[in-house]
Amino acid sequence: MTTIAGQRRRLALSRFWTQFRHDRAGMTGLIILGIFILTAILAPILISPDALDVTQAEGDRFDPPSLAYPLGTDESGRSILLLLAWGTRISLTVGLAATIISMVIGTAVGIMAGHFRGVGSHALVGVTDWFLVIPFLPLAIVLATVLGPSTLNLIIVIGITSWAGTARLIRAQTMSIEGRPYIERSRALGAGNWHQMTRHVLPNVFPLVLANTTLTVAIVILSETTLSFLGLGDPLAPSWGAILDRAFSTGAVSQGAWWYVLPPGICVVLVVLAFTLVGRAMERIVDPRGSTA
Amino acid sequence: MIRRMIAAVAAATVALAPAAAISPAQAADPVVFTVGMLNDIDSLNPFTGILAESYEMFQLQYATLLSSSATDFTPAPGLAESWEESADGSTWTYTLRPDLVWSDGTPLTANDVVYTFNRILDGRYEQRNYGSYVRNITSVEATDDRTVVMTVAAPSPIMERLAVYILPEHVWSGVDAKAVKSFANEPEAGQTLVGSGPFLVTERRSGQFIRMVANDTYFNGRPAVDELVFRVYNNPDALGQALIKGEVDFASGLTADVFSTLEGKEGITTYAGGYSGFNELAFNMGAALTDGTPIGDGNPHMQDQQVRLAISHAIDRQQLVDRILDGYGTPGSTVIPPVYPTLHVDPGTQSYDPALANQILDDAGYAMGPDGVRVGPDGEPMRYRLFVRSDSDTSVRSGEFFKNYMAAVGIEAEIKPVDENALFEIIGRGEFDMFEWGWVVEPDPDYQLSTFTCGKRSYEDGGEIYADLSDSFFCDEEYDRLYSAQAVETDQTARAALVQQMQTIIYDQVAYVVTYYYDNLEAFRSDRFTGFVGQPEGTGSLLFQYGTHSYEAVEPISADDGGTDPTSSPSPGATTAAEEPAETAQSSSSTGLIIGLIVAALVIIGLVVLLVRMRSKSAADTKE
Amino acid sequence: MSLLQEVAVGEPDPIRTPRVSGSTLRVVVSKVVRAIITLAFVVVFNFFLFRMLPGDPIGLYTRGRNQDAEQIAQLRRDLNKPLWEQFITYISNPFDPGIDSTRFSRPVWELIGERIWPTILLLGTAIVLASIIGIWLGIRAGWKPGGRFDKVSTGTTLTLYSMPEFWLGMMLLIVFGVGAFGIPGFFPVGGISTPGVDTSSPAGWLNVLWHLVLPCTTLLLIYLADYALVMRASLIDERKQEYLMLARAKGLRDAMVRKKHAVPNALLPTITLIFLSLGFVVTGAITVETVYSWPGLGLLTYEALRGPDIPLLQAVFLVFSIAVVGANLIAELLYIVIDPRVRQ
């Protein structure tokens, strides 16, 4: 059984890849992502940690771009290009970690809410609805204020506030899958709840989960940027949002220091766009209804 | 140039509107001096407000018995023209100036002084801001209309520094002990608050501005400026821009970055004034309650003076001044800043010397470990928690610098950003190793020095531990003895000697590493106003002083009008602040809002109607 | 946030499928009740969450103040009643005018009352303009999916949607407020009006409008991206259904019917989604008001973060929740009243 299922999965995967390869938007996104991930991995190898050390900074403050400092310097004289490179690690790590939390909670809640009937399911749906309706940023602000400014807390806060959309989607998908005949048959054969959820529902929702995950990362990175900008993240970690926060509070705007403001934002836009393109491409392939052009 | 042309066209367009932007020429437009500041006041009620900005309003509105001179902070006449301490130090007699009058014409007498002080002595809520001034006072009496006699339990130098705002009895007797907690002390529309200072509050719009008018009955003479407006800006950027565009005449409390952009701009003079504040890196020198019971979990290494001394040598104060203050400050030494030259002292023995720091640690038994972190004689590594204030940019940046300085001598500092409320608690409980914060020091050093006494350490109440003033938990018998001595020493020279001795003790013990004395960065339109008076003269801040000297002396430059000059502020519709009808906060933007809402509502209603009609039409259509 | 997922998947919300029945009133009542319960949970959540905060709320009052220990202790005793007692007090009236902001020393609801109008002005203008432009863009793009207009428009809107709104605000501020790249800074760098201007006069309105341009443009660009994408997807969805219906033997006459039906039918979900996206709108307002020093609720939230000012944060959170839940309720009710699935 396993070998055949395994073979089928490998075939599905290769078919998926062939389709994906021909999706121009998706491939563009993937390439952009690749560049950023590479930067994140190579940063500690190529850049010395002195680039972040304020006591070693040699440049003038708020210097416009030059040969020595291709993206100019910040308020302590550090090279903004190197700060950005380091920031890639933080932004991507937080993005990934928070997404994992969000997806795990969302998928679990979604499958359970869709599978079970009765009070438990209603409670789950109620909680999901609550998190869906309450506006994200005020809720995140309140949570982050209570927990305190740190990278870990930021991951937790974003994870907690982002899972509801996924849960609702997965629940709908679960309910539609469970209407299928073979599930009924397996239930008649005595398959328990856990078996049904993990063996039948999960593998079927999985492609959708994957596509949704990719889109969620995009949203999570935007959220992290926003929360860091408001000063709710670790102020010493140069994530892109934190760099923008520094730029704002040290007066980059009135100095006209566009080199401090433009590049971090462009990085965010590119990464978010990349994840969005990849996610949409995945959905085009995976979603049986193919509703978007 | 283009900007002005566009502005001119816009202004011309606007001028077609019936309510013309610039009102027809008035006999003499009032002189308006506008100050931009970065925080709004918290309250106009002198018993409630605690922010520096609020105190500025209080001292403009209400005069005090004594003031601090502009030249060197020495006690100067205020409402009282003379004062004297009895030979045994048990009474103080203040003689008020003749013919003092409140702005509404009521005579200002010793009874108002007695009323104000008794209110504080007898009150609970009123003690919040003024408790320490009246600590030793046992009674306050008016022997006649112009004479006030105060009896003290012990000789008290603070009697020359009573920063208590004398309030009009005929107004404030109507605000009882319960009402005072929520009393806003804001003027009704079109009225001004009754006061005795150079200016009187006439309008306040929360979050935006406070408007004051000159007091004709001010004892020092009516100021040359007719109206004084304080505008609130929520970031230094915007404030800098406002000064350039002429929206304000004076910008206070600027950051170094914005200050630099203003230097050299035509018509603007930038001024880095010495200030009575400092920042420090503080240590947990053995957190304990007033009775000596240890509390908290501070690392015992912090109690070793050699460790603290080494850290002091590892920090490059000059680099901090250069990089964080952009050069606008002085490297720090002791806890009484150099703006008080008679009191300040600088032993000068803790210079930046990482090699010496390493040496000290080696000699003291803190050997370097294999991972670059030293290990103490107790076998524990030198890893400490360093708290910084998350909402202060300079605090966070200082933390980054400290971390790197200490790493260079084998100490690992874990930077922990927390908000100020939380930090206050953490300090009180002794759950820290180091932190970064700052103080602003009054002309009377008593308050600042008291924070290092054994008696100001934390206390227990109902099972909980609460913070008092001491955040270093310094406790030294000799120091406490000197503190008691200076508290009753009314001879200035003798007292100064005691104060200097105390500072040296703190310095040698390295209770704080005072990092820098930051300058107060101000900038103003020197093409519009002149006559500012620094405190201390020549080197100190121009506004937000201990006293209202600049406000009384400033005057416009051009003879015609000192108000807003149309060409320098290109905003269409800019007016002089003449004839502004006093209005409540609501009506201003709500008029524009109402229009917007009506439009939006119409659009939405229109869309819904459209949809409904299409629905019924389609239903009719598909009926076959 | 979930809107992007909505756009991508295009799936109607299974939870909110309205029922066709005569008991519309019962449905309406049940939805209102649900909204109230949601808000009740916000109040409870507010209370308990902030109890988790370490720290002594009056601690900050006493630093640097002239007070002795006994007075402070008394103050504290007055504030520390048992937890359940505090809970009941808060629950019974979260709008109590006696609740003071610790940062401003004034009643929080008074502050909110003052700051709500600028926010409504800014958001209202941005939403109305963004809806009009966004819907138009979405229609044109969705009409010929894959066409040149669609490609350019979708690319642009996707990029806009990926932007942090405050970053766009800062860039616009640098270029058009301060002046960069040779462009002079014509617009003001912040605030709602130039000081000294009487904002109740027509000249004053113009001044406010001039200050409104940059922040409104920032929000407008972000919102319209969202609305355009939704409208486009909605229209494409709708057209597919129409196409399938038509496939069952109808004639040319119905091509014209298509035009009369497709767009209006697609318009409704879009309008309701505009209401539903108020949560997203609110998020943008907070950061953009901060960047432009626009004295509204968003800036108030940012200012409340210093301290932090707990009572103010609680109140602001409640206000935003009420606004969003209210908008959702309106959307749901709209859906019930005008449901395209109700065909006779």
Short mmCIF file of N, CA and C in Angstrom, two decimals, chain B residues 254-358:
data_model
loop_
_atom_site.label_atom_id
_atom_site.label_comp_id
_atom_site.label_asym_id
_atom_site.label_seq_id
_atom_site.Cartn_x
_atom_site.Cartn_y
_atom_site.Cartn_z
N LEU B 254 14.82 69.47 20.41
CA LEU B 254 15.07 68.79 19.15
C LEU B 254 16.05 67.64 19.33
N THR B 255 15.98 66.69 18.42
CA THR B 255 16.99 65.64 18.41
C THR B 255 18.19 66.13 17.61
N ALA B 256 19.32 65.46 17.84
CA ALA B 256 20.55 65.89 17.19
C ALA B 256 20.42 65.90 15.68
N ASP B 257 19.71 64.89 15.14
CA ASP B 257 19.63 64.80 13.68
C ASP B 257 18.88 65.97 13.08
N VAL B 258 17.73 66.28 13.65
CA VAL B 258 16.95 67.39 13.11
C VAL B 258 17.70 68.69 13.34
N PHE B 259 18.34 68.80 14.49
CA PHE B 259 19.12 69.99 14.81
C PHE B 259 20.17 70.24 13.74
N SER B 260 20.85 69.18 13.31
CA SER B 260 21.89 69.35 12.30
C SER B 260 21.33 69.87 10.99
N THR B 261 20.13 69.40 10.63
CA THR B 261 19.57 69.87 9.37
C THR B 261 19.21 71.35 9.43
N LEU B 262 18.98 71.85 10.65
CA LEU B 262 18.58 73.25 10.77
C LEU B 262 19.76 74.20 10.78
N GLU B 263 20.93 73.66 11.08
CA GLU B 263 22.10 74.55 11.16
C GLU B 263 22.38 75.18 9.83
N GLY B 264 22.62 76.49 9.83
CA GLY B 264 22.97 77.18 8.60
C GLY B 264 21.79 77.60 7.77
N LYS B 265 20.58 77.21 8.16
CA LYS B 265 19.42 77.64 7.38
C LYS B 265 19.22 79.14 7.62
N GLU B 266 18.90 79.86 6.56
CA GLU B 266 18.82 81.30 6.74
C GLU B 266 17.63 81.70 7.60
N GLY B 267 17.86 82.66 8.45
CA GLY B 267 16.82 83.14 9.34
C GLY B 267 16.68 82.31 10.60
N ILE B 268 17.41 81.21 10.67
CA ILE B 268 17.29 80.33 11.83
C ILE B 268 18.60 80.30 12.60
N THR B 269 18.48 80.41 13.90
CA THR B 269 19.66 80.25 14.75
C THR B 269 19.49 78.99 15.57
N THR B 270 20.49 78.13 15.52
CA THR B 270 20.44 76.93 16.34
C THR B 270 21.25 77.17 17.61
N TYR B 271 20.81 76.54 18.68
CA TYR B 271 21.43 76.83 19.99
C TYR B 271 21.48 75.55 20.81
N ALA B 272 22.69 75.11 21.11
CA ALA B 272 22.84 73.92 21.94
C ALA B 272 23.12 74.41 23.35
N GLY B 273 22.11 74.38 24.22
CA GLY B 273 22.26 74.93 25.56
C GLY B 273 22.61 73.86 26.57
N GLY B 274 23.46 74.21 27.51
CA GLY B 274 23.76 73.29 28.59
C GLY B 274 22.48 72.99 29.35
N TYR B 275 22.36 71.78 29.80
CA TYR B 275 21.11 71.39 30.44
C TYR B 275 21.39 70.68 31.75
N SER B 276 20.38 70.68 32.60
CA SER B 276 20.58 70.11 33.94
C SER B 276 20.26 68.63 33.98
N GLY B 277 20.45 67.94 32.87
CA GLY B 277 20.13 66.53 32.86
C GLY B 277 21.34 65.67 32.53
N PHE B 278 21.27 64.42 32.94
CA PHE B 278 22.32 63.49 32.55
C PHE B 278 21.71 62.12 32.33
N ASN B 279 22.46 61.26 31.61
CA ASN B 279 22.08 59.85 31.48
C ASN B 279 23.15 59.00 32.15
N GLU B 280 22.74 57.83 32.57
CA GLU B 280 23.70 57.01 33.27
C GLU B 280 23.49 55.53 32.99
N LEU B 281 24.56 54.77 33.25
CA LEU B 281 24.47 53.32 33.32
C LEU B 281 24.52 53.01 34.80
N ALA B 282 23.48 52.38 35.32
CA ALA B 282 23.39 52.15 36.76
C ALA B 282 23.60 50.67 37.08
N PHE B 283 24.05 50.41 38.32
CA PHE B 283 24.34 49.04 38.74
C PHE B 283 23.48 48.63 39.93
N ASN B 284 23.26 47.35 40.06
CA ASN B 284 22.56 46.81 41.22
C ASN B 284 23.61 46.53 42.29
N MET B 285 23.80 47.53 43.18
CA MET B 285 24.89 47.39 44.14
C MET B 285 24.48 46.62 45.38
N GLY B 286 23.53 45.73 45.23
CA GLY B 286 23.08 44.97 46.39
C GLY B 286 21.70 45.43 46.81
N ALA B 287 20.70 45.07 45.99
CA ALA B 287 19.34 45.53 46.25
C ALA B 287 18.87 45.04 47.61
N ALA B 288 18.29 45.95 48.38
CA ALA B 288 17.81 45.59 49.72
C ALA B 288 16.73 46.56 50.13
N LEU B 289 15.97 46.18 51.17
CA LEU B 289 14.98 47.09 51.72
C LEU B 289 15.68 48.09 52.64
N THR B 290 14.90 49.04 53.13
CA THR B 290 15.51 50.06 54.00
C THR B 290 16.09 49.45 55.26
N ASP B 291 15.57 48.30 55.66
CA ASP B 291 16.13 47.70 56.87
C ASP B 291 17.30 46.78 56.57
N GLY B 292 17.67 46.72 55.30
CA GLY B 292 18.85 45.92 54.95
C GLY B 292 18.54 44.53 54.44
N THR B 293 17.29 44.11 54.46
CA THR B 293 16.94 42.77 53.95
C THR B 293 17.21 42.71 52.46
N PRO B 294 18.03 41.75 52.01
CA PRO B 294 18.32 41.69 50.57
C PRO B 294 17.08 41.29 49.77
N ILE B 295 16.95 41.84 48.60
CA ILE B 295 15.84 41.48 47.71
C ILE B 295 16.39 41.28 46.30
N GLY B 296 15.60 40.67 45.48
CA GLY B 296 15.94 40.58 44.06
C GLY B 296 16.95 39.50 43.76
N ASP B 297 17.43 39.54 42.51
CA ASP B 297 18.36 38.51 42.06
C ASP B 297 19.52 39.12 41.30
N GLY B 298 20.02 40.24 41.76
CA GLY B 298 21.14 40.87 41.08
C GLY B 298 22.38 40.01 41.17
N ASN B 299 23.18 40.06 40.13
CA ASN B 299 24.42 39.29 40.13
C ASN B 299 25.39 39.88 41.15
N PRO B 300 25.92 39.04 42.04
CA PRO B 300 26.79 39.56 43.11
C PRO B 300 28.04 40.26 42.58
N HIS B 301 28.44 39.96 41.34
CA HIS B 301 29.61 40.65 40.79
C HIS B 301 29.44 42.16 40.83
N MET B 302 28.17 42.61 40.69
CA MET B 302 27.91 44.03 40.63
C MET B 302 28.25 44.72 41.94
N GLN B 303 28.39 43.95 43.01
CA GLN B 303 28.71 44.56 44.29
C GLN B 303 30.21 44.76 44.45
N ASP B 304 30.99 44.26 43.48
CA ASP B 304 32.44 44.42 43.53
C ASP B 304 32.80 45.73 42.85
N GLN B 305 33.36 46.65 43.63
CA GLN B 305 33.66 47.97 43.09
C GLN B 305 34.64 47.89 41.93
N GLN B 306 35.52 46.88 41.93
CA GLN B 306 36.48 46.75 40.85
C GLN B 306 35.78 46.46 39.52
N VAL B 307 34.72 45.66 39.57
CA VAL B 307 33.98 45.36 38.35
C VAL B 307 33.35 46.64 37.80
N ARG B 308 32.73 47.39 38.67
CA ARG B 308 32.08 48.63 38.23
C ARG B 308 33.12 49.61 37.69
N LEU B 309 34.25 49.67 38.37
CA LEU B 309 35.30 50.58 37.92
C LEU B 309 35.80 50.19 36.54
N ALA B 310 35.99 48.88 36.35
CA ALA B 310 36.47 48.40 35.05
C ALA B 310 35.47 48.77 33.95
N ILE B 311 34.19 48.57 34.23
CA ILE B 311 33.16 48.91 33.23
C ILE B 311 33.23 50.40 32.90
N SER B 312 33.43 51.22 33.95
CA SER B 312 33.52 52.66 33.71
C SER B 312 34.67 52.99 32.77
N HIS B 313 35.80 52.30 32.94
CA HIS B 313 36.93 52.55 32.06
C HIS B 313 36.71 51.99 30.66
N ALA B 314 35.80 51.03 30.53
CA ALA B 314 35.59 50.40 29.22
C ALA B 314 34.67 51.22 28.32
N ILE B 315 34.01 52.20 28.91
CA ILE B 315 33.03 52.95 28.13
C ILE B 315 33.63 54.24 27.59
N ASP B 316 33.47 54.45 26.30
CA ASP B 316 34.00 55.63 25.65
C ASP B 316 32.91 56.71 25.64
N ARG B 317 32.89 57.53 26.67
CA ARG B 317 31.84 58.52 26.80
C ARG B 317 31.86 59.51 25.63
N GLN B 318 33.06 59.85 25.19
CA GLN B 318 33.15 60.81 24.10
C GLN B 318 32.49 60.25 22.83
N GLN B 319 32.69 58.96 22.57
CA GLN B 319 32.08 58.38 21.39
C GLN B 319 30.56 58.40 21.52
N LEU B 320 30.07 58.17 22.72
CA LEU B 320 28.62 58.23 22.93
C LEU B 320 28.11 59.62 22.60
N VAL B 321 28.83 60.63 23.07
CA VAL B 321 28.42 62.01 22.77
C VAL B 321 28.45 62.25 21.26
N ASP B 322 29.51 61.74 20.61
CA ASP B 322 29.64 61.97 19.17
C ASP B 322 28.57 61.25 18.38
N ARG B 323 28.33 59.97 18.74
CA ARG B 323 27.47 59.16 17.89
C ARG B 323 26.00 59.26 18.25
N ILE B 324 25.69 59.39 19.54
CA ILE B 324 24.28 59.43 19.93
C ILE B 324 23.76 60.86 19.98
N LEU B 325 24.60 61.77 20.50
CA LEU B 325 24.15 63.16 20.61
C LEU B 325 24.66 64.00 19.45
N ASP B 326 25.35 63.36 18.51
CA ASP B 326 25.92 64.09 17.39
C ASP B 326 26.81 65.24 17.87
N GLY B 327 27.49 65.01 19.01
CA GLY B 327 28.41 66.01 19.52
C GLY B 327 27.78 67.03 20.44
N TYR B 328 26.47 67.01 20.58
CA TYR B 328 25.81 68.03 21.40
C TYR B 328 25.66 67.57 22.83
N GLY B 329 26.77 67.61 23.54
CA GLY B 329 26.74 67.18 24.92
C GLY B 329 28.15 67.17 25.46
N THR B 330 28.27 66.77 26.72
CA THR B 330 29.58 66.69 27.36
C THR B 330 29.71 65.32 28.01
N PRO B 331 30.89 64.71 27.92
CA PRO B 331 31.07 63.42 28.60
C PRO B 331 30.78 63.58 30.08
N GLY B 332 30.17 62.57 30.68
CA GLY B 332 29.68 62.70 32.05
C GLY B 332 30.71 62.31 33.10
N SER B 333 30.46 62.78 34.32
CA SER B 333 31.32 62.38 35.44
C SER B 333 30.47 62.19 36.70
N THR B 334 30.04 63.30 37.34
CA THR B 334 29.29 63.17 38.60
C THR B 334 27.82 63.54 38.40
N VAL B 335 27.05 63.36 39.47
CA VAL B 335 25.60 63.45 39.33
C VAL B 335 25.03 64.85 39.42
N ILE B 336 25.81 65.85 39.75
CA ILE B 336 25.33 67.23 39.66
C ILE B 336 25.96 67.84 38.41
N PRO B 337 25.15 68.19 37.41
CA PRO B 337 25.71 68.61 36.12
C PRO B 337 26.47 69.93 36.20
N PRO B 338 27.37 70.15 35.23
CA PRO B 338 28.20 71.36 35.24
C PRO B 338 27.44 72.68 35.05
N VAL B 339 26.13 72.62 34.70
CA VAL B 339 25.40 73.89 34.64
C VAL B 339 25.24 74.51 36.01
N TYR B 340 25.52 73.72 37.05
CA TYR B 340 25.54 74.27 38.40
C TYR B 340 26.99 74.36 38.84
N PRO B 341 27.71 75.37 38.38
CA PRO B 341 29.16 75.41 38.57
C PRO B 341 29.61 75.44 40.03
N THR B 342 28.75 76.01 40.90
CA THR B 342 29.19 76.07 42.30
C THR B 342 29.12 74.70 42.97
N LEU B 343 28.32 73.81 42.39
CA LEU B 343 28.12 72.50 43.02
C LEU B 343 28.87 71.38 42.31
N HIS B 344 29.04 71.51 40.99
CA HIS B 344 29.59 70.40 40.20
C HIS B 344 31.07 70.19 40.51
N VAL B 345 31.49 68.93 40.44
CA VAL B 345 32.89 68.59 40.62
C VAL B 345 33.23 67.46 39.66
N ASP B 346 34.48 67.41 39.18
CA ASP B 346 34.85 66.31 38.27
C ASP B 346 36.20 65.74 38.67
N PRO B 347 36.21 64.62 39.38
CA PRO B 347 37.47 64.02 39.81
C PRO B 347 38.36 63.61 38.64
N GLY B 348 37.75 63.28 37.50
CA GLY B 348 38.52 63.01 36.29
C GLY B 348 39.34 61.75 36.29
N THR B 349 39.00 60.76 37.12
CA THR B 349 39.86 59.58 37.19
C THR B 349 39.31 58.37 36.45
N GLN B 350 38.18 58.53 35.77
CA GLN B 350 37.63 57.36 35.08
C GLN B 350 37.55 57.61 33.58
N SER B 351 38.70 57.63 32.92
CA SER B 351 38.73 57.91 31.49
C SER B 351 38.56 56.63 30.70
N TYR B 352 38.40 56.76 29.40
CA TYR B 352 38.21 55.61 28.52
C TYR B 352 39.54 54.90 28.34
N ASP B 353 39.62 53.70 28.88
CA ASP B 353 40.89 52.98 28.84
C ASP B 353 40.61 51.48 28.91
N PRO B 354 40.28 50.84 27.78
CA PRO B 354 39.94 49.41 27.81
C PRO B 354 41.10 48.55 28.31
N ALA B 355 42.33 48.97 28.01
CA ALA B 355 43.47 48.18 28.48
C ALA B 355 43.50 48.17 30.00
N LEU B 356 43.26 49.34 30.59
CA LEU B 356 43.22 49.43 32.05
C LEU B 356 42.07 48.60 32.60
N ALA B 357 40.94 48.65 31.92
CA ALA B 357 39.78 47.88 32.35
C ALA B 357 40.14 46.40 32.41
N ASN B 358 40.76 45.93 31.34
CA ASN B 358 41.18 44.52 31.31
C ASN B 358 42.12 44.21 32.47
#
